[in-house]
PDB file of C-alpha atoms in Angstrom:
ATOM      1  CA  MET A   1      46.789  97.240  19.868  1.00  0.00           C
ATOM      2  CA  ASN A   2      48.290 100.412  21.349  1.00  0.00           C
ATOM      3  CA  PRO A   3      50.023 102.239  18.110  1.00  0.00           C
ATOM      4  CA  ALA A   4      52.676 104.529  18.910  1.00  0.00           C
ATOM      5  CA  PRO A   5      55.847 105.846  16.616  1.00  0.00           C
ATOM      6  CA  ASN A   6      58.515 104.627  19.087  1.00  0.00           C
ATOM      7  CA  LEU A   7      59.569 102.246  21.566  1.00  0.00           C
ATOM      8  CA  PHE A   8      60.780 103.656  24.793  1.00  0.00           C
ATOM      9  CA  LEU A   9      62.883 101.854  27.635  1.00  0.00           C
ATOM     10  CA  ILE A  10      62.499 103.371  31.198  1.00  0.00           C
ATOM     11  CA  GLY A  11      63.937 102.189  34.495  1.00  0.00           C
ATOM     12  CA  PRO A  12      66.354 102.219  36.869  1.00  0.00           C
ATOM     13  CA  MET A  13      70.458 102.124  36.362  1.00  0.00           C
ATOM     14  CA  GLY A  14      71.670  98.520  36.042  1.00  0.00           C
ATOM     15  CA  ALA A  15      67.642  97.464  34.336  1.00  0.00           C
ATOM     16  CA  GLY A  16      69.324  96.421  30.743  1.00  0.00           C
ATOM     17  CA  LYS A  17      67.764  99.193  29.218  1.00  0.00           C
ATOM     18  CA  THR A  18      70.808  99.379  26.525  1.00  0.00           C
ATOM     19  CA  THR A  19      71.250  95.760  26.627  1.00  0.00           C
ATOM     20  CA  ILE A  20      68.014  94.781  25.722  1.00  0.00           C
ATOM     21  CA  GLY A  21      67.171  97.631  23.646  1.00  0.00           C
ATOM     22  CA  LYS A  22      69.718  96.945  21.339  1.00  0.00           C
ATOM     23  CA  ARG A  23      68.642  93.240  20.748  1.00  0.00           C
ATOM     24  CA  VAL A  24      64.782  94.296  20.494  1.00  0.00           C
ATOM     25  CA  ALA A  25      65.636  97.088  18.072  1.00  0.00           C
ATOM     26  CA  ASP A  26      67.498  94.267  16.054  1.00  0.00           C
ATOM     27  CA  GLN A  27      64.406  92.144  16.288  1.00  0.00           C
ATOM     28  CA  LEU A  28      62.284  95.081  15.010  1.00  0.00           C
ATOM     29  CA  GLN A  29      64.626  96.221  12.284  1.00  0.00           C
ATOM     30  CA  LEU A  30      64.602  99.753  13.984  1.00  0.00           C
ATOM     31  CA  PRO A  31      67.376 102.173  15.060  1.00  0.00           C
ATOM     32  CA  PHE A  32      68.467 101.894  18.555  1.00  0.00           C
ATOM     33  CA  HIS A  33      69.798 105.511  20.451  1.00  0.00           C
ATOM     34  CA  ASP A  34      70.761 105.163  24.185  1.00  0.00           C
ATOM     35  CA  LEU A  35      70.115 108.960  25.736  1.00  0.00           C
ATOM     36  CA  ASP A  36      72.990 109.076  27.694  1.00  0.00           C
ATOM     37  CA  HIS A  37      75.332 108.040  24.806  1.00  0.00           C
ATOM     38  CA  VAL A  38      73.722 110.835  22.503  1.00  0.00           C
ATOM     39  CA  ILE A  39      74.442 113.159  25.769  1.00  0.00           C
ATOM     40  CA  GLU A  40      77.939 112.237  25.364  1.00  0.00           C
ATOM     41  CA  ALA A  41      78.342 112.517  21.404  1.00  0.00           C
ATOM     42  CA  GLN A  42      76.648 115.854  21.664  1.00  0.00           C
ATOM     43  CA  THR A  43      78.845 117.575  24.383  1.00  0.00           C
ATOM     44  CA  GLY A  44      82.088 115.349  23.508  1.00  0.00           C
ATOM     45  CA  VAL A  45      82.438 114.260  27.090  1.00  0.00           C
ATOM     46  CA  ALA A  46      81.581 111.418  29.439  1.00  0.00           C
ATOM     47  CA  ILE A  47      78.376 112.013  31.790  1.00  0.00           C
ATOM     48  CA  PRO A  48      80.535 111.926  34.863  1.00  0.00           C
ATOM     49  CA  LEU A  49      82.558 115.413  33.782  1.00  0.00           C
ATOM     50  CA  ILE A  50      79.132 116.581  32.897  1.00  0.00           C
ATOM     51  CA  PHE A  51      77.826 116.103  36.405  1.00  0.00           C
ATOM     52  CA  GLU A  52      81.504 117.247  37.941  1.00  0.00           C
ATOM     53  CA  LEU A  53      80.957 120.654  35.798  1.00  0.00           C
ATOM     54  CA  GLU A  54      77.623 121.694  35.290  1.00  0.00           C
ATOM     55  CA  GLY A  55      76.033 119.391  38.368  1.00  0.00           C
ATOM     56  CA  GLU A  56      72.975 117.517  37.920  1.00  0.00           C
ATOM     57  CA  ALA A  57      70.706 120.146  37.405  1.00  0.00           C
ATOM     58  CA  GLY A  58      73.289 120.863  34.203  1.00  0.00           C
ATOM     59  CA  PHE A  59      73.155 117.269  33.490  1.00  0.00           C
ATOM     60  CA  ARG A  60      69.101 117.234  33.312  1.00  0.00           C
ATOM     61  CA  ARG A  61      68.779 120.004  31.287  1.00  0.00           C
ATOM     62  CA  ARG A  62      70.963 118.295  28.526  1.00  0.00           C
ATOM     63  CA  GLU A  63      69.027 115.581  29.001  1.00  0.00           C
ATOM     64  CA  CYS A  64      65.839 117.413  28.532  1.00  0.00           C
ATOM     65  CA  ALA A  65      66.886 118.492  25.219  1.00  0.00           C
ATOM     66  CA  ALA A  66      68.013 115.413  23.891  1.00  0.00           C
ATOM     67  CA  LEU A  67      65.068 113.720  24.740  1.00  0.00           C
ATOM     68  CA  ALA A  68      62.693 116.283  23.149  1.00  0.00           C
ATOM     69  CA  GLU A  69      64.764 115.751  19.805  1.00  0.00           C
ATOM     70  CA  TYR A  70      65.159 111.907  20.130  1.00  0.00           C
ATOM     71  CA  SER A  71      61.457 111.459  21.188  1.00  0.00           C
ATOM     72  CA  ALA A  72      60.429 113.447  18.038  1.00  0.00           C
ATOM     73  CA  LEU A  73      61.925 110.947  15.995  1.00  0.00           C
ATOM     74  CA  ASP A  74      59.910 108.475  14.246  1.00  0.00           C
ATOM     75  CA  GLY A  75      60.259 104.820  14.268  1.00  0.00           C
ATOM     76  CA  VAL A  76      63.315 104.383  17.059  1.00  0.00           C
ATOM     77  CA  VAL A  77      63.775 102.447  20.324  1.00  0.00           C
ATOM     78  CA  LEU A  78      65.243 104.586  22.565  1.00  0.00           C
ATOM     79  CA  ALA A  79      66.840 103.931  26.004  1.00  0.00           C
ATOM     80  CA  THR A  80      66.729 106.770  28.459  1.00  0.00           C
ATOM     81  CA  GLY A  81      68.979 107.515  31.359  1.00  0.00           C
ATOM     82  CA  GLY A  82      67.417 106.203  35.388  1.00  0.00           C
ATOM     83  CA  GLY A  83      66.441 109.728  36.104  1.00  0.00           C
ATOM     84  CA  ALA A  84      64.666 110.955  32.958  1.00  0.00           C
ATOM     85  CA  VAL A  85      61.395 110.657  34.345  1.00  0.00           C
ATOM     86  CA  LEU A  86      61.906 112.918  37.182  1.00  0.00           C
ATOM     87  CA  ASP A  87      61.030 115.793  34.637  1.00  0.00           C
ATOM     88  CA  ALA A  88      57.425 116.071  34.164  1.00  0.00           C
ATOM     89  CA  GLN A  89      57.844 117.064  30.668  1.00  0.00           C
ATOM     90  CA  ASN A  90      59.931 114.458  29.816  1.00  0.00           C
ATOM     91  CA  ARG A  91      57.543 111.870  31.148  1.00  0.00           C
ATOM     92  CA  ALA A  92      54.827 113.702  29.072  1.00  0.00           C
ATOM     93  CA  ARG A  93      56.543 113.281  25.482  1.00  0.00           C
ATOM     94  CA  LEU A  94      57.477 109.671  26.384  1.00  0.00           C
ATOM     95  CA  ALA A  95      53.903 108.936  27.052  1.00  0.00           C
ATOM     96  CA  ALA A  96      52.724 111.142  23.957  1.00  0.00           C
ATOM     97  CA  ARG A  97      55.524 109.706  21.463  1.00  0.00           C
ATOM     98  CA  GLY A  98      55.943 106.119  22.483  1.00  0.00           C
ATOM     99  CA  PHE A  99      55.045 102.788  23.688  1.00  0.00           C
ATOM    100  CA  VAL A 100      57.111 102.820  26.968  1.00  0.00           C
ATOM    101  CA  VAL A 101      58.422  99.688  28.447  1.00  0.00           C
ATOM    102  CA  TYR A 102      59.506  99.839  31.859  1.00  0.00           C
ATOM    103  CA  LEU A 103      62.366  97.168  32.859  1.00  0.00           C
ATOM    104  CA  GLU A 104      61.670  96.823  36.583  1.00  0.00           C
ATOM    105  CA  THR A 105      64.699  95.641  38.737  1.00  0.00           C
ATOM    106  CA  ALA A 106      64.941  95.119  42.099  1.00  0.00           C
ATOM    107  CA  VAL A 107      67.969  97.201  43.952  1.00  0.00           C
ATOM    108  CA  GLU A 108      69.663  93.553  45.253  1.00  0.00           C
ATOM    109  CA  VAL A 109      69.947  93.100  41.558  1.00  0.00           C
ATOM    110  CA  GLN A 110      71.175  96.886  40.394  1.00  0.00           C
ATOM    111  CA  LEU A 111      73.736  96.224  43.140  1.00  0.00           C
ATOM    112  CA  ALA A 112      75.069  93.069  41.806  1.00  0.00           C
ATOM    113  CA  ARG A 113      75.233  94.218  38.527  1.00  0.00           C
ATOM    114  CA  LEU A 114      76.583  97.903  39.239  1.00  0.00           C
ATOM    115  CA  ALA A 115      79.492  96.622  41.794  1.00  0.00           C
ATOM    116  CA  ARG A 116      82.255  97.486  39.485  1.00  0.00           C
ATOM    117  CA  ASP A 117      80.913 100.272  38.029  1.00  0.00           C
ATOM    118  CA  ARG A 118      82.581 103.646  39.267  1.00  0.00           C
ATOM    119  CA  LYS A 119      81.279 105.774  36.506  1.00  0.00           C
ATOM    120  CA  ARG A 120      77.670 106.969  38.070  1.00  0.00           C
ATOM    121  CA  PRO A 121      77.935 109.860  39.257  1.00  0.00           C
ATOM    122  CA  LEU A 122      74.718 109.304  41.196  1.00  0.00           C
ATOM    123  CA  LEU A 123      76.021 106.043  42.798  1.00  0.00           C
ATOM    124  CA  ALA A 124      78.909 107.837  43.898  1.00  0.00           C
ATOM    125  CA  ALA A 125      77.747 107.958  47.661  1.00  0.00           C
ATOM    126  CA  PRO A 126      79.013 105.971  51.424  1.00  0.00           C
ATOM    127  CA  ASP A 127      76.035 103.487  51.252  1.00  0.00           C
ATOM    128  CA  ARG A 128      75.068 102.286  47.327  1.00  0.00           C
ATOM    129  CA  ARG A 129      72.093 100.318  48.570  1.00  0.00           C
ATOM    130  CA  GLU A 130      70.845 102.980  50.758  1.00  0.00           C
ATOM    131  CA  ARG A 131      71.003 105.634  47.149  1.00  0.00           C
ATOM    132  CA  LEU A 132      69.194 102.913  45.481  1.00  0.00           C
ATOM    133  CA  GLU A 133      66.766 102.317  47.558  1.00  0.00           C
ATOM    134  CA  GLN A 134      66.246 106.436  47.678  1.00  0.00           C
ATOM    135  CA  MET A 135      66.167 106.628  44.143  1.00  0.00           C
ATOM    136  CA  ALA A 136      63.840 103.473  43.662  1.00  0.00           C
ATOM    137  CA  ALA A 137      61.357 105.306  46.230  1.00  0.00           C
ATOM    138  CA  LEU A 138      61.072 108.304  44.068  1.00  0.00           C
ATOM    139  CA  ARG A 139      61.113 106.871  40.425  1.00  0.00           C
ATOM    140  CA  ASN A 140      59.352 103.628  40.542  1.00  0.00           C
ATOM    141  CA  PRO A 141      56.016 105.351  40.540  1.00  0.00           C
ATOM    142  CA  LEU A 142      56.870 107.730  37.951  1.00  0.00           C
ATOM    143  CA  TYR A 143      58.218 104.703  35.846  1.00  0.00           C
ATOM    144  CA  ALA A 144      54.833 102.527  36.454  1.00  0.00           C
ATOM    145  CA  GLY A 145      52.845 106.085  35.859  1.00  0.00           C
ATOM    146  CA  ILE A 146      53.785 106.253  31.974  1.00  0.00           C
ATOM    147  CA  ALA A 147      54.613 102.576  31.449  1.00  0.00           C
ATOM    148  CA  ASP A 148      52.379 100.908  28.762  1.00  0.00           C
ATOM    149  CA  MET A 149      54.250  97.531  29.714  1.00  0.00           C
ATOM    150  CA  THR A 150      56.432  96.736  32.678  1.00  0.00           C
ATOM    151  CA  ILE A 151      58.661  93.813  32.340  1.00  0.00           C
ATOM    152  CA  ARG A 152      60.970  92.419  34.879  1.00  0.00           C
ATOM    153  CA  SER A 153      64.322  92.288  33.819  1.00  0.00           C
ATOM    154  CA  GLU A 154      66.380  90.602  36.592  1.00  0.00           C
ATOM    155  CA  HIS A 155      65.569  86.909  36.759  1.00  0.00           C
ATOM    156  CA  GLU A 156      66.963  86.144  33.148  1.00  0.00           C
ATOM    157  CA  HIS A 157      70.098  86.737  30.764  1.00  0.00           C
ATOM    158  CA  ALA A 158      69.456  89.791  28.804  1.00  0.00           C
ATOM    159  CA  ALA A 159      68.806  88.031  25.471  1.00  0.00           C
ATOM    160  CA  GLN A 160      66.032  85.806  27.233  1.00  0.00           C
ATOM    161  CA  VAL A 161      64.383  89.015  28.410  1.00  0.00           C
ATOM    162  CA  ALA A 162      64.871  90.732  24.894  1.00  0.00           C
ATOM    163  CA  ALA A 163      62.889  87.605  23.492  1.00  0.00           C
ATOM    164  CA  ASP A 164      60.014  87.737  25.528  1.00  0.00           C
ATOM    165  CA  LEU A 165      59.673  91.801  25.549  1.00  0.00           C
ATOM    166  CA  TYR A 166      59.501  91.379  21.809  1.00  0.00           C
ATOM    167  CA  GLN A 167      56.901  88.431  21.784  1.00  0.00           C
ATOM    168  CA  ARG A 168      55.058  90.581  24.258  1.00  0.00           C
ATOM    169  CA  LEU A 169      55.234  93.606  22.079  1.00  0.00           C
ATOM    170  CA  GLN A 170      53.819  91.358  19.122  1.00  0.00           C
ATOM    171  CA  LEU A 171      50.853  91.165  21.010  1.00  0.00           C
ATOM    172  CA  VAL A 172      50.322  94.606  22.505  1.00  0.00           C
ATOM    173  CA  TRP A 173      52.028  97.249  20.299  1.00  0.00           C
ATOM    174  CA  ARG A 174      52.400  97.978  16.598  1.00  0.00           C
ATOM    175  CA  ARG A 175      54.598 100.716  15.343  1.00  0.00           C
ATOM    176  CA  ALA A 176      52.300 103.355  13.891  1.00  0.00           C
ATOM    177  CA  PRO A 177      53.529 106.548  12.235  1.00  0.00           C
ATOM    178  CA  ALA A 178      53.747 109.655  13.944  1.00  0.00           C
ATOM    179  CA  PRO A 179      50.642 112.045  13.811  1.00  0.00           C
ATOM    180  CA  ALA A 180      50.897 114.641  11.326  1.00  0.00           C
ATOM    181  CA  ALA A 181      52.250 118.060  12.853  1.00  0.00           C
ATOM    182  CA  ALA A 182      49.504 120.975  12.939  1.00  0.00           C
TER     183      ALA A 182
END
């Protein structure tokens, strides 16, 4: 068993982190948080507006602060944004404070799932495939580097992926209380 106080879901946009995370959180009877939704609630504006006003660097600063806050909780399921792993401090927090599940998804599947999505600033590119491939080349090794478990999230319905993930978690993860602060 790999004890950790939290369950963190990482992976690219369109992998199903929020949909699968909510279902697994229900099965585990733990509260669920989506880091992008947390940032929107804290700022009172949508992420595309944060990107427009503050750029990606401003958004990433907010993301780091929100991740520091929410990864410090005890007993939560947290879906990160796809780019949260770009920051080394974020990766360290995720690895130290939770059991990390990488929802792996092919670019083809992302393209299909995100075909109608016009709200993601990083997809506002002339060639979405090329943009997703560039992000995958940079991010996939980072996801794999901190993952305690990798699960493919592209072949089945989200409910089945969540059920499979829950079953696998029963074999390898147990929620442990957070270590006492020194």
